[in-house]
Amino acid sequence: MTLRKCFGVASLSTLLAFSATVSAQQPSGSQQPQGWMWGFGVAASQDVYTDFDNRIVPIPIIGYTGEKLRVYGPFVGYQLFQQDGFTLDAQLVPVFAGYEEDDSAVFTGMEDRDFSYAAGIGLNYNTGGWVYSLSTNADILGKFDGYQASVRVGKQFRIDQFMIEPSIGVNYQDSNYVDYYYGVRPEEATATRSEYNGNSAVNSEVRIAVSTRQFFNGMTRLELGATFFDDSISDSPLTDDDTSLSAMLVYTRFF
């Protein structure tokens, strides 16, 4: 199993739970723990590509949190501004998408689509237990030559030693992204797979996360989510569904 096959099944929103785990492990106020952390996780996810196998993927985790710099696996953030509940970060994030020809019969005769890396900014606002997030990033490896943007609203509830965090969000993917990962080029079209030019998409998400510091002196986080895809993705001849479910269990602790 190649690295791309392992990570290709996990949506970006699911993997961003890693970053959320970092934030959850840091209490508010000036006494935030800093240094190296380690951990492990397991991710289970579906994909809307036709006959694309669902996978359960074990994930080793290593990260670092400093005064402004955060490195969490392939996610990198640097704090540019913080005041009155607002935080602005510069970010480098992976775009775990794509496929190889042998991942499904629907891709037979098609060129592989590669995962990429993106750079952008993220703005968060925390007030009264509400968390508002806005982020945007653009491809920097020249794979799909496009950009994404997302907005999310969540609410944190504390019950004893557990933090419950339901949230809803909207994710925009431009036409370059959709066409690269869900389009069918003229030379790839067959009698059973028509040419398809993807348009921009607006996908919606719901998630709920439960986190606690009760176990083994670290942070344990379980996150469940569902993504509802735009028609420009579900209408692709490469897909057979418009909804993807995901789950992730992550444990981290500082050295």
XYZ file of N, CA and C in Angstrom:
765
model
N 0.852 -1.197 0.000
C 0.000 0.000 0.000
C 0.884 1.242 0.000
N 0.699 2.130 -0.967
C 1.517 3.326 -1.055
C 1.046 4.384 -0.071
N 1.922 5.369 0.183
C 1.558 6.468 1.079
C 0.342 7.207 0.564
N 0.283 7.422 -0.765
C -0.849 8.150 -1.329
C -2.143 7.389 -1.114
N -2.117 6.040 -1.240
C -3.329 5.263 -1.041
C -3.809 5.352 0.399
N -2.861 5.364 1.347
C -3.253 5.452 2.748
C -3.926 6.783 3.050
N -3.290 7.871 2.622
C -3.782 9.195 2.982
C -4.887 9.684 2.056
N -4.980 9.115 0.868
C -5.965 9.614 -0.074
C -7.390 9.441 0.389
N -7.634 8.466 1.288
C -8.989 8.222 1.732
C -9.404 9.182 2.836
N -8.481 9.897 3.415
C -8.794 10.767 4.541
C -8.978 12.195 4.053
N -10.152 12.764 4.343
C -10.418 14.116 3.888
C -9.597 15.119 4.675
N -9.406 16.280 4.101
C -8.654 17.334 4.777
C -9.320 17.715 6.084
N -10.646 17.801 6.073
C -11.334 18.208 7.301
C -11.115 17.204 8.415
N -11.057 15.911 8.088
C -10.790 14.901 9.101
C -9.384 15.034 9.650
N -8.406 15.220 8.785
C -7.030 15.325 9.239
C -6.773 16.611 10.008
N -7.564 17.631 9.764
C -7.424 18.858 10.537
C -7.806 18.651 11.997
N -8.431 17.532 12.299
C -8.674 17.202 13.706
C -7.372 17.108 14.472
N -6.270 16.749 13.790
C -4.970 16.743 14.437
C -4.649 18.127 14.990
N -4.837 19.152 14.160
C -4.568 20.518 14.602
C -5.479 20.910 15.753
N -6.723 20.473 15.678
C -7.660 20.770 16.758
C -7.222 20.118 18.054
N -6.618 18.945 17.974
C -6.138 18.271 19.165
C -5.040 19.083 19.838
N -4.170 19.701 19.041
C -3.136 20.566 19.600
C -3.763 21.702 20.376
N -4.738 22.370 19.786
C -5.395 23.489 20.455
C -6.098 23.028 21.717
N -6.739 21.865 21.655
C -7.466 21.366 22.818
C -6.535 21.043 23.967
N -5.315 20.653 23.661
C -4.371 20.292 24.709
C -3.790 21.522 25.394
N -3.964 22.687 24.802
C -3.397 23.890 25.381
C -4.485 24.696 26.085
N -4.420 24.865 27.400
C -5.395 25.661 28.108
C -5.258 27.127 27.763
N -6.352 27.876 27.954
C -6.292 29.301 27.687
C -5.448 29.987 28.741
N -4.985 31.171 28.402
C -4.141 31.895 29.332
C -2.699 31.853 28.905
N -1.844 32.412 29.750
C -0.459 32.568 29.360
C 0.369 31.311 29.592
N -0.123 30.376 30.466
C 0.672 29.209 30.812
C 0.364 28.051 29.868
N 0.658 28.212 28.611
C 0.442 27.160 27.642
C 1.666 26.255 27.585
N 1.461 24.934 27.615
C 2.611 24.031 27.517
C 3.282 24.175 26.168
N 4.596 24.074 26.179
C 5.364 24.164 24.949
C 6.358 23.017 24.896
N 6.750 22.671 23.699
C 7.715 21.604 23.523
C 7.220 20.554 22.549
N 7.896 19.407 22.588
C 7.575 18.313 21.667
C 6.462 17.446 22.238
N 5.635 16.932 21.327
C 4.596 16.000 21.719
C 4.633 14.778 20.805
N 4.069 13.698 21.287
C 3.988 12.483 20.498
C 2.595 11.896 20.667
N 2.276 10.957 19.842
C 0.982 10.317 19.972
C 0.719 9.359 18.823
N -0.506 8.916 18.757
C -0.914 8.002 17.700
C -2.416 8.170 17.481
N -2.860 7.743 16.329
C -4.269 7.855 16.011
C -4.688 6.778 15.036
N -5.981 6.698 14.824
C -6.527 5.815 13.805
C -7.666 6.565 13.120
N -7.660 6.547 11.796
C -8.664 7.256 11.012
C -9.416 6.272 10.134
N -10.726 6.413 10.109
C -11.573 5.611 9.229
C -12.387 6.574 8.387
N -12.430 6.345 7.078
C -13.148 7.276 6.221
C -13.640 6.591 4.964
N -14.704 7.165 4.423
C -15.235 6.747 3.144
C -14.718 7.693 2.068
N -14.984 7.353 0.820
C -14.720 8.280 -0.279
C -15.851 8.139 -1.277
N -16.185 9.221 -1.949
C -17.316 9.180 -2.877
C -16.931 8.640 -4.252
N -15.646 8.355 -4.498
C -15.261 7.714 -5.743
C -15.912 6.327 -5.841
N -16.329 5.937 -7.027
C -16.978 4.651 -7.250
C -16.038 3.491 -6.913
N -16.520 2.554 -6.108
C -15.782 1.337 -5.745
C -14.418 1.615 -5.125
N -14.265 2.778 -4.513
C -13.029 3.107 -3.813
C -13.133 2.542 -2.406
N -12.214 1.662 -2.031
C -12.304 0.963 -0.755
C -12.253 1.927 0.422
N -13.117 1.656 1.411
C -12.979 2.348 2.686
C -11.780 1.760 3.415
N -11.076 2.618 4.148
C -9.865 2.140 4.807
C -9.826 2.597 6.263
N -9.143 1.803 7.059
C -8.820 2.181 8.435
C -7.312 2.330 8.496
N -6.847 3.533 8.810
C -5.429 3.856 8.683
C -4.836 4.226 10.045
N -3.826 3.504 10.536
C -3.119 3.913 11.757
C -2.182 5.081 11.451
N -2.075 6.033 12.381
C -1.327 7.258 12.124
C -0.411 7.577 13.304
N 0.899 7.479 13.140
C 1.819 7.965 14.172
C 1.859 9.489 14.151
N 2.038 10.096 15.312
C 1.974 11.548 15.416
C 3.209 12.061 16.140
N 3.796 13.125 15.617
C 4.865 13.849 16.285
C 4.636 15.333 16.037
N 4.876 16.149 17.037
C 4.618 17.569 16.850
C 5.419 18.429 17.799
N 5.367 19.729 17.548
C 6.081 20.701 18.374
C 5.218 21.947 18.513
N 5.148 22.465 19.731
C 4.426 23.701 19.998
C 5.357 24.688 20.684
N 5.560 25.841 20.055
C 6.358 26.897 20.644
C 5.499 28.111 20.930
N 6.148 29.243 21.206
C 5.406 30.461 21.513
C 4.537 30.889 20.337
N 5.051 30.770 19.124
C 4.289 31.138 17.934
C 4.241 30.028 16.880
N 5.267 29.190 16.856
C 5.359 28.134 15.843
C 4.704 26.855 16.334
N 3.906 26.224 15.461
C 3.316 24.919 15.741
C 3.571 24.008 14.543
N 4.153 22.876 14.810
C 4.383 21.867 13.777
C 3.717 20.589 14.249
N 2.796 20.095 13.460
C 2.033 18.923 13.849
C 1.960 17.991 12.665
N 2.965 17.093 12.575
C 3.057 16.275 11.374
C 3.286 17.190 10.180
N 2.479 17.026 9.127
C 2.640 17.872 7.938
C 1.991 19.250 8.061
N 1.284 19.513 9.177
C 0.637 20.807 9.379
C 1.612 21.751 10.078
N 1.761 22.948 9.541
C 2.651 23.945 10.122
C 1.883 25.258 10.259
N 1.947 25.858 11.424
C 1.294 27.140 11.641
C 2.218 28.098 12.371
N 2.122 29.370 12.011
C 2.907 30.396 12.694
C 1.977 31.560 13.025
N 1.891 31.883 14.319
C 0.979 32.925 14.768
C 1.487 34.311 14.372
N 0.654 35.018 13.631
C 0.978 36.366 13.197
C 0.380 37.432 14.109
N -0.750 37.103 14.742
C -1.456 38.111 15.541
C -2.353 37.402 16.536
N -2.452 37.960 17.759
C -3.380 37.447 18.757
C -3.809 38.574 19.675
N -5.129 38.779 19.776
C -5.639 39.830 20.656
C -7.148 39.684 20.806
N -7.628 39.785 22.050
C -9.056 39.808 22.352
C -9.812 38.643 21.715
N -9.254 37.453 21.780
C -9.932 36.277 21.246
C -9.662 36.001 19.785
N -9.031 36.940 19.090
C -8.703 36.749 17.677
C -7.290 36.185 17.535
N -7.137 35.226 16.648
C -5.831 34.671 16.325
C -5.703 34.547 14.815
N -4.615 35.075 14.264
C -4.348 34.985 12.837
C -3.065 34.195 12.629
N -3.132 33.133 11.840
C -1.982 32.268 11.607
C -1.659 32.175 10.125
N -0.372 32.108 9.817
C 0.071 31.651 8.498
C 0.170 30.131 8.566
N -0.247 29.446 7.502
C -0.360 27.992 7.565
C 0.220 27.314 6.334
N 0.798 26.145 6.549
C 1.121 25.202 5.485
C 0.338 23.931 5.786
N -0.451 23.465 4.830
C -1.313 22.305 5.075
C -1.235 21.335 3.899
N -1.302 20.036 4.174
C -1.355 19.065 3.083
C -2.747 19.018 2.475
N -2.816 18.684 1.208
C -4.093 18.450 0.530
C -4.127 16.954 0.208
N -4.711 16.187 1.123
C -4.742 14.736 0.971
C -5.925 14.358 0.092
N -5.710 14.345 -1.186
C -6.748 13.989 -2.143
C -6.077 13.255 -3.296
N -6.882 12.752 -4.214
C -6.324 12.108 -5.384
C -6.441 10.602 -5.371
N -5.869 9.969 -6.382
C -5.980 8.521 -6.535
C -4.918 8.024 -7.505
N -4.723 6.709 -7.495
C -3.901 6.028 -8.479
C -4.807 5.164 -9.353
N -4.355 4.854 -10.544
C -5.186 4.134 -11.507
C -5.709 2.820 -10.939
N -4.905 2.128 -10.139
C -5.334 0.827 -9.636
C -6.142 0.897 -8.346
N -6.518 2.102 -7.899
C -7.350 2.218 -6.708
C -8.780 1.759 -6.961
N -9.263 1.850 -8.189
C -10.628 1.455 -8.532
C -10.716 1.236 -10.035
N -11.632 0.364 -10.450
C -11.824 0.110 -11.884
C -12.291 1.362 -12.617
N -12.920 2.294 -11.894
C -13.422 3.500 -12.554
C -12.279 4.381 -13.059
N -11.057 4.186 -12.535
C -9.902 4.991 -12.946
C -9.080 4.333 -14.050
N -9.481 3.174 -14.534
C -8.694 2.461 -15.539
C -8.473 3.330 -16.771
N -7.209 3.497 -17.145
C -6.874 4.322 -18.297
C -6.740 5.795 -17.997
N -6.863 6.185 -16.716
C -6.744 7.584 -16.324
C -5.377 7.857 -15.725
N -4.938 9.091 -15.847
C -3.690 9.511 -15.221
C -3.911 9.689 -13.728
N -2.907 9.322 -12.928
C -3.003 9.494 -11.478
C -3.210 10.961 -11.132
N -3.929 11.201 -10.037
C -4.086 12.538 -9.479
C -3.343 12.573 -8.149
N -2.440 13.527 -7.989
C -1.533 13.560 -6.846
C -2.061 14.430 -5.716
N -1.690 14.056 -4.473
C -1.941 14.978 -3.370
C -0.948 16.133 -3.462
N -1.228 17.202 -2.725
C -0.405 18.393 -2.867
C -0.176 19.041 -1.505
N 0.357 20.248 -1.540
C 0.644 21.031 -0.334
C 0.188 22.454 -0.604
N -0.379 23.087 0.401
C -0.963 24.406 0.196
C -0.506 25.371 1.283
N -0.484 26.643 0.935
C -0.132 27.703 1.875
C -1.288 28.681 1.973
N -1.514 29.202 3.177
C -2.611 30.134 3.337
C -2.620 30.752 4.717
N -3.785 31.255 5.109
C -3.951 31.888 6.407
C -5.210 31.345 7.071
N -5.211 31.396 8.398
C -6.376 30.999 9.173
C -6.678 32.032 10.237
N -7.951 32.401 10.358
C -8.400 33.372 11.352
C -9.395 32.690 12.278
N -9.137 32.733 13.586
C -10.031 32.147 14.582
C -10.467 33.209 15.576
N -11.724 33.083 16.027
C -12.233 33.970 17.058
C -12.957 33.122 18.101
N -12.534 33.235 19.356
C -13.112 32.483 20.459
C -13.775 33.440 21.430
N -15.058 33.184 21.747
C -15.768 34.023 22.691
C -16.915 33.233 23.308
N -16.957 33.222 24.631
C -18.056 32.582 25.331
C -18.278 31.122 24.963
N -17.214 30.402 24.654
C -17.350 29.011 24.272
C -17.647 28.780 22.806
N -17.912 29.846 22.074
C -18.121 29.754 20.628
C -16.778 29.911 19.919
N -16.608 29.138 18.860
C -15.381 29.187 18.078
C -15.749 29.422 16.618
N -15.238 30.533 16.064
C -15.483 30.881 14.654
C -14.153 30.793 13.903
N -14.155 30.075 12.795
C -12.911 29.855 12.057
C -13.110 30.172 10.584
N -12.117 30.823 10.009
C -12.102 31.126 8.578
C -10.697 30.849 8.071
N -10.577 30.078 6.992
C -9.253 29.776 6.456
C -9.309 29.692 4.938
N -8.192 29.955 4.312
C -8.071 29.810 2.863
C -6.637 29.418 2.543
N -6.470 28.600 1.509
C -5.129 28.185 1.115
C -5.096 27.865 -0.367
N -3.907 27.949 -0.955
C -3.721 27.734 -2.383
C -2.610 26.731 -2.623
N -2.732 25.956 -3.674
C -1.756 24.939 -4.057
C -0.404 25.591 -4.338
N 0.658 25.057 -3.749
C 1.996 25.605 -4.005
C 2.902 24.615 -4.736
N 2.380 23.428 -5.051
C 3.179 22.437 -5.773
C 2.767 22.310 -7.240
N 1.788 23.095 -7.667
C 1.381 23.081 -9.060
C 0.663 21.816 -9.482
N 0.004 21.133 -8.551
C -0.739 19.920 -8.886
C -2.110 20.267 -9.466
N -2.924 20.964 -8.686
C -4.256 21.349 -9.186
C -4.372 22.847 -9.447
N -3.369 23.606 -9.034
C -3.299 25.042 -9.333
C -4.574 25.789 -8.942
N -5.103 25.467 -7.795
C -6.322 26.124 -7.355
C -6.256 26.469 -5.882
N -7.414 26.738 -5.296
C -7.451 27.115 -3.890
C -8.735 26.615 -3.240
N -8.717 26.612 -1.913
C -9.866 26.236 -1.110
C -10.080 27.304 -0.036
N -11.298 27.370 0.470
C -11.608 28.250 1.590
C -12.684 27.579 2.432
N -12.637 27.810 3.728
C -13.636 27.198 4.598
C -14.003 28.139 5.729
N -15.223 27.978 6.218
C -15.706 28.721 7.374
C -16.403 27.720 8.286
N -16.192 27.868 9.580
C -16.747 26.900 10.525
C -17.179 27.617 11.802
N -18.264 27.128 12.395
C -18.764 27.631 13.672
C -18.963 26.451 14.596
N -18.428 26.535 15.795
C -18.572 25.463 16.769
C -18.866 26.015 18.149
N -19.349 25.149 19.008
C -19.666 25.512 20.382
C -19.072 24.466 21.314
N -18.376 24.909 22.362
C -17.755 24.001 23.309
C -18.595 23.902 24.579
N -18.842 22.659 25.002
C -19.564 22.381 26.237
C -18.693 21.488 27.113
N -18.537 21.856 28.371
C -17.760 21.027 29.294
C -18.709 20.256 30.205
N -18.538 18.940 30.218
C -19.304 18.062 31.103
C -18.312 17.249 31.910
N -18.180 17.594 33.194
C -17.164 16.988 34.051
C -15.789 17.161 33.401
N -15.097 16.072 33.095
C -13.755 16.151 32.526
C -13.749 16.009 30.995
N -14.911 16.168 30.388
C -15.020 15.989 28.949
C -15.449 17.293 28.271
N -14.827 17.565 27.122
C -15.211 18.707 26.301
C -15.951 18.191 25.068
N -17.175 18.660 24.877
C -18.001 18.278 23.733
C -18.022 19.452 22.767
N -17.717 19.187 21.496
C -17.572 20.270 20.522
C -18.314 19.957 19.218
N -19.611 20.249 19.137
C -20.301 20.143 17.847
C -19.966 21.349 16.975
N -19.945 21.149 15.664
C -19.651 22.259 14.763
C -20.256 21.994 13.394
N -20.453 23.062 12.658
C -20.903 22.987 11.267
C -19.970 23.849 10.429
N -19.837 23.508 9.159
C -18.925 24.266 8.319
C -19.281 24.171 6.855
N -18.683 25.061 6.100
C -18.833 25.093 4.646
C -17.442 25.201 4.038
N -17.193 24.386 3.022
C -15.894 24.368 2.368
C -16.065 24.658 0.881
N -15.331 25.654 0.397
C -15.367 26.015 -1.024
C -14.119 25.480 -1.714
N -14.305 24.816 -2.852
C -13.202 24.338 -3.680
C -13.378 24.913 -5.081
N -12.356 25.575 -5.595
C -12.510 26.230 -6.887
C -12.551 25.205 -8.022
N -12.856 25.705 -9.236
C -13.042 24.808 -10.373
C -11.776 24.041 -10.727
N -10.606 24.627 -10.505
C -9.358 23.911 -10.781
C -9.212 22.688 -9.885
N -9.556 22.848 -8.606
C -9.498 21.722 -7.673
C -10.464 20.628 -8.107
N -11.735 20.994 -8.329
C -12.764 20.003 -8.669
C -12.449 19.325 -9.994
N -12.001 20.103 -10.973
C -11.718 19.514 -12.279
C -10.529 18.561 -12.212
N -9.529 18.884 -11.404
C -8.352 18.024 -11.305
C -8.692 16.694 -10.635
N -9.427 16.742 -9.515
C -9.674 15.529 -8.745
C -10.935 14.769 -9.160
N -11.879 15.447 -9.838
C -13.130 14.774 -10.195
C -13.465 14.864 -11.687
N -12.659 15.594 -12.441
C -12.913 15.722 -13.862
C -12.374 14.549 -14.664
N -12.881 14.418 -15.890
C -12.409 13.403 -16.835
C -11.953 14.131 -18.093
N -10.685 14.011 -18.432
C -10.135 14.705 -19.597
C -10.595 14.043 -20.889
N -10.576 14.781 -22.007
C -11.038 14.203 -23.273
C -10.346 12.889 -23.623
N -9.040 12.818 -23.405
C -8.303 11.593 -23.750
C -8.565 10.457 -22.761
N -9.253 10.754 -21.630
C -9.576 9.729 -20.644
C -11.000 9.212 -20.787
N -11.803 9.861 -21.614
C -13.209 9.485 -21.780
C -13.322 8.140 -22.508
N -14.309 7.343 -22.081
C -14.599 6.056 -22.708
C -16.105 5.948 -22.928
N -16.527 4.803 -23.431
C -17.959 4.585 -23.657
C -18.736 4.576 -22.341
N -18.091 4.214 -21.251
C -18.752 4.155 -19.941
C -18.317 5.273 -18.998
N -17.402 6.126 -19.454
C -16.906 7.228 -18.614
C -16.796 8.466 -19.499
N -17.790 9.330 -19.380
C -17.855 10.492 -20.255
C -16.883 11.576 -19.826
N -16.519 12.438 -20.768
C -15.701 13.605 -20.430
C -16.458 14.466 -19.429
N -15.725 15.015 -18.478
C -16.381 15.830 -17.451
C -15.465 16.959 -17.030
N -15.987 18.184 -17.088
C -15.271 19.374 -16.623
C -15.901 19.827 -15.307
N -15.118 19.773 -14.242
C -15.657 20.124 -12.938
C -15.749 21.622 -12.713
N -16.856 22.045 -12.119
C -17.038 23.435 -11.705
C -16.737 23.568 -10.212
N -16.669 24.785 -9.722
C -16.396 25.006 -8.307
C -17.486 24.364 -7.452
N -17.120 24.010 -6.227
C -18.029 23.294 -5.330
C -18.095 23.968 -3.973
N -19.270 23.900 -3.361
C -19.475 24.329 -1.981
C -20.014 23.128 -1.223
N -19.185 22.565 -0.362
C -19.545 21.374 0.405
C -19.844 21.762 1.844
N -20.776 21.073 2.462
C -21.116 21.349 3.863
C -20.679 20.185 4.745
N -20.405 20.498 6.006
C -19.905 19.502 6.948
C -20.569 19.659 8.305
N -20.744 18.552 8.986
C -21.126 18.560 10.405
C -20.139 17.666 11.137
N -19.749 18.078 12.335
C -18.801 17.295 13.113
C -19.155 17.389 14.590
N -18.762 16.360 15.311
C -18.837 16.417 16.763
C -17.580 15.748 17.312
N -16.962 16.417 18.267
C -15.730 15.912 18.860
C -15.889 15.846 20.373
N -15.291 14.830 20.958
C -15.253 14.673 22.413
C -13.795 14.513 22.808
N -13.325 15.348 23.713
C -11.927 15.288 24.140
C -11.838 15.298 25.658
N -10.777 14.673 26.170
C -10.577 14.599 27.613
C -9.100 14.398 27.913
N -8.681 14.842 29.103
C -7.329 14.597 29.592
C -7.314 13.504 30.665
N -8.345 12.692 30.708
C -8.516 11.702 31.758
C -7.574 10.508 31.641
N -7.033 10.252 30.452
C -6.346 8.992 30.237
C -4.843 9.177 30.003
N -4.023 8.520 30.813
C -2.582 8.394 30.584
C -1.864 9.734 30.474
N -2.347 10.762 31.197
C -1.675 12.064 31.265
C -1.537 12.743 29.908
N -2.452 12.471 29.008
C -2.429 13.101 27.693
C -3.819 13.533 27.268
N -3.937 13.897 26.004
C -5.212 14.313 25.447
C -5.748 13.219 24.532
N -6.963 12.783 24.786
C -7.652 11.825 23.933
C -8.816 12.538 23.262
N -8.940 12.348 21.951
C -9.975 13.049 21.200
C -10.617 12.100 20.193
N -11.932 12.035 20.226
C -12.705 11.268 19.248
C -13.539 12.243 18.435
N -13.432 12.141 17.122
C -14.188 13.042 16.255
C -14.931 12.240 15.195
N -16.222 12.559 15.034
C -17.072 11.958 14.021
C -17.553 13.060 13.095
N -17.622 12.776 11.797
C -18.020 13.823 10.858
C -18.716 13.279 9.631
N -19.418 14.175 8.968
C -20.064 13.857 7.697
C -19.890 15.050 6.766
N -19.532 14.766 5.518
C -19.383 15.797 4.497
C -20.413 15.554 3.406
N -21.118 16.622 3.022
C -22.144 16.545 1.992
C -21.645 17.323 0.776
N -21.407 16.604 -0.318
C -20.721 17.186 -1.458
C -21.668 17.901 -2.425
N -21.138 18.941 -3.031
C -21.828 19.715 -4.052
C -22.128 18.843 -5.271
N -23.163 19.240 -6.044
C -23.527 18.497 -7.258
C -22.377 18.427 -8.255
N -21.500 19.438 -8.271
C -20.405 19.429 -9.239
C -19.425 18.286 -8.965
N -19.446 17.749 -7.750
C -18.646 16.571 -7.411
C -19.462 15.291 -7.543
N -20.684 15.285 -7.000
C -21.496 14.065 -7.056
C -21.954 13.730 -8.468
N -21.976 14.720 -9.391
C -22.354 14.459 -10.784
C -21.202 13.920 -11.623
N -19.999 13.899 -11.073
C -18.854 13.380 -11.822
C -19.047 11.894 -12.133
N -18.655 11.437 -13.313
C -18.738 9.999 -13.619
C -17.798 9.151 -12.775
N -16.940 9.788 -11.986
C -16.021 9.050 -11.112
C -16.620 8.771 -9.736
N -17.762 9.358 -9.407
C -18.336 9.230 -8.073
C -19.679 8.509 -8.119
N -20.043 7.922 -6.979
C -21.341 7.248 -6.889
C -22.099 7.622 -5.621
N -21.680 8.684 -4.945
C -22.351 9.098 -3.721
C -22.122 10.587 -3.523
N -22.906 11.197 -2.638
C -22.721 12.622 -2.349
C -22.451 12.877 -0.874
N -22.226 11.807 -0.102
C -21.983 11.940 1.330
C -20.821 11.049 1.743
N -19.962 11.577 2.586
C -18.829 10.819 3.101
C -18.815 10.912 4.623
N -18.678 9.775 5.292
C -18.589 9.721 6.745
C -17.148 9.472 7.160
N -16.777 9.985 8.320
C -15.400 9.805 8.797
C -15.387 9.724 10.313
N -14.340 9.108 10.822
C -14.137 9.019 12.268
C -12.641 9.028 12.535
N -12.259 9.631 13.652
C -10.848 9.656 14.028
C -10.707 9.621 15.539
N -9.803 8.770 16.002
C -9.467 8.705 17.417
C -7.976 9.033 17.542
N -7.646 10.032 18.387
C -6.277 10.518 18.503
C -5.898 10.640 19.980
N -4.680 10.207 20.278
C -4.125 10.412 21.622
C -2.788 11.115 21.481
N -2.564 12.194 22.237
C -1.293 12.900 22.232
C -0.902 13.304 23.653
N 0.400 13.431 23.875
C 0.900 13.969 25.137
C 2.262 14.591 24.903
N 2.606 15.539 25.774
C 3.909 16.183 25.684
C 4.977 15.275 26.281
N 6.188 15.350 25.719
C 7.308 14.592 26.272
C 7.616 15.094 27.678
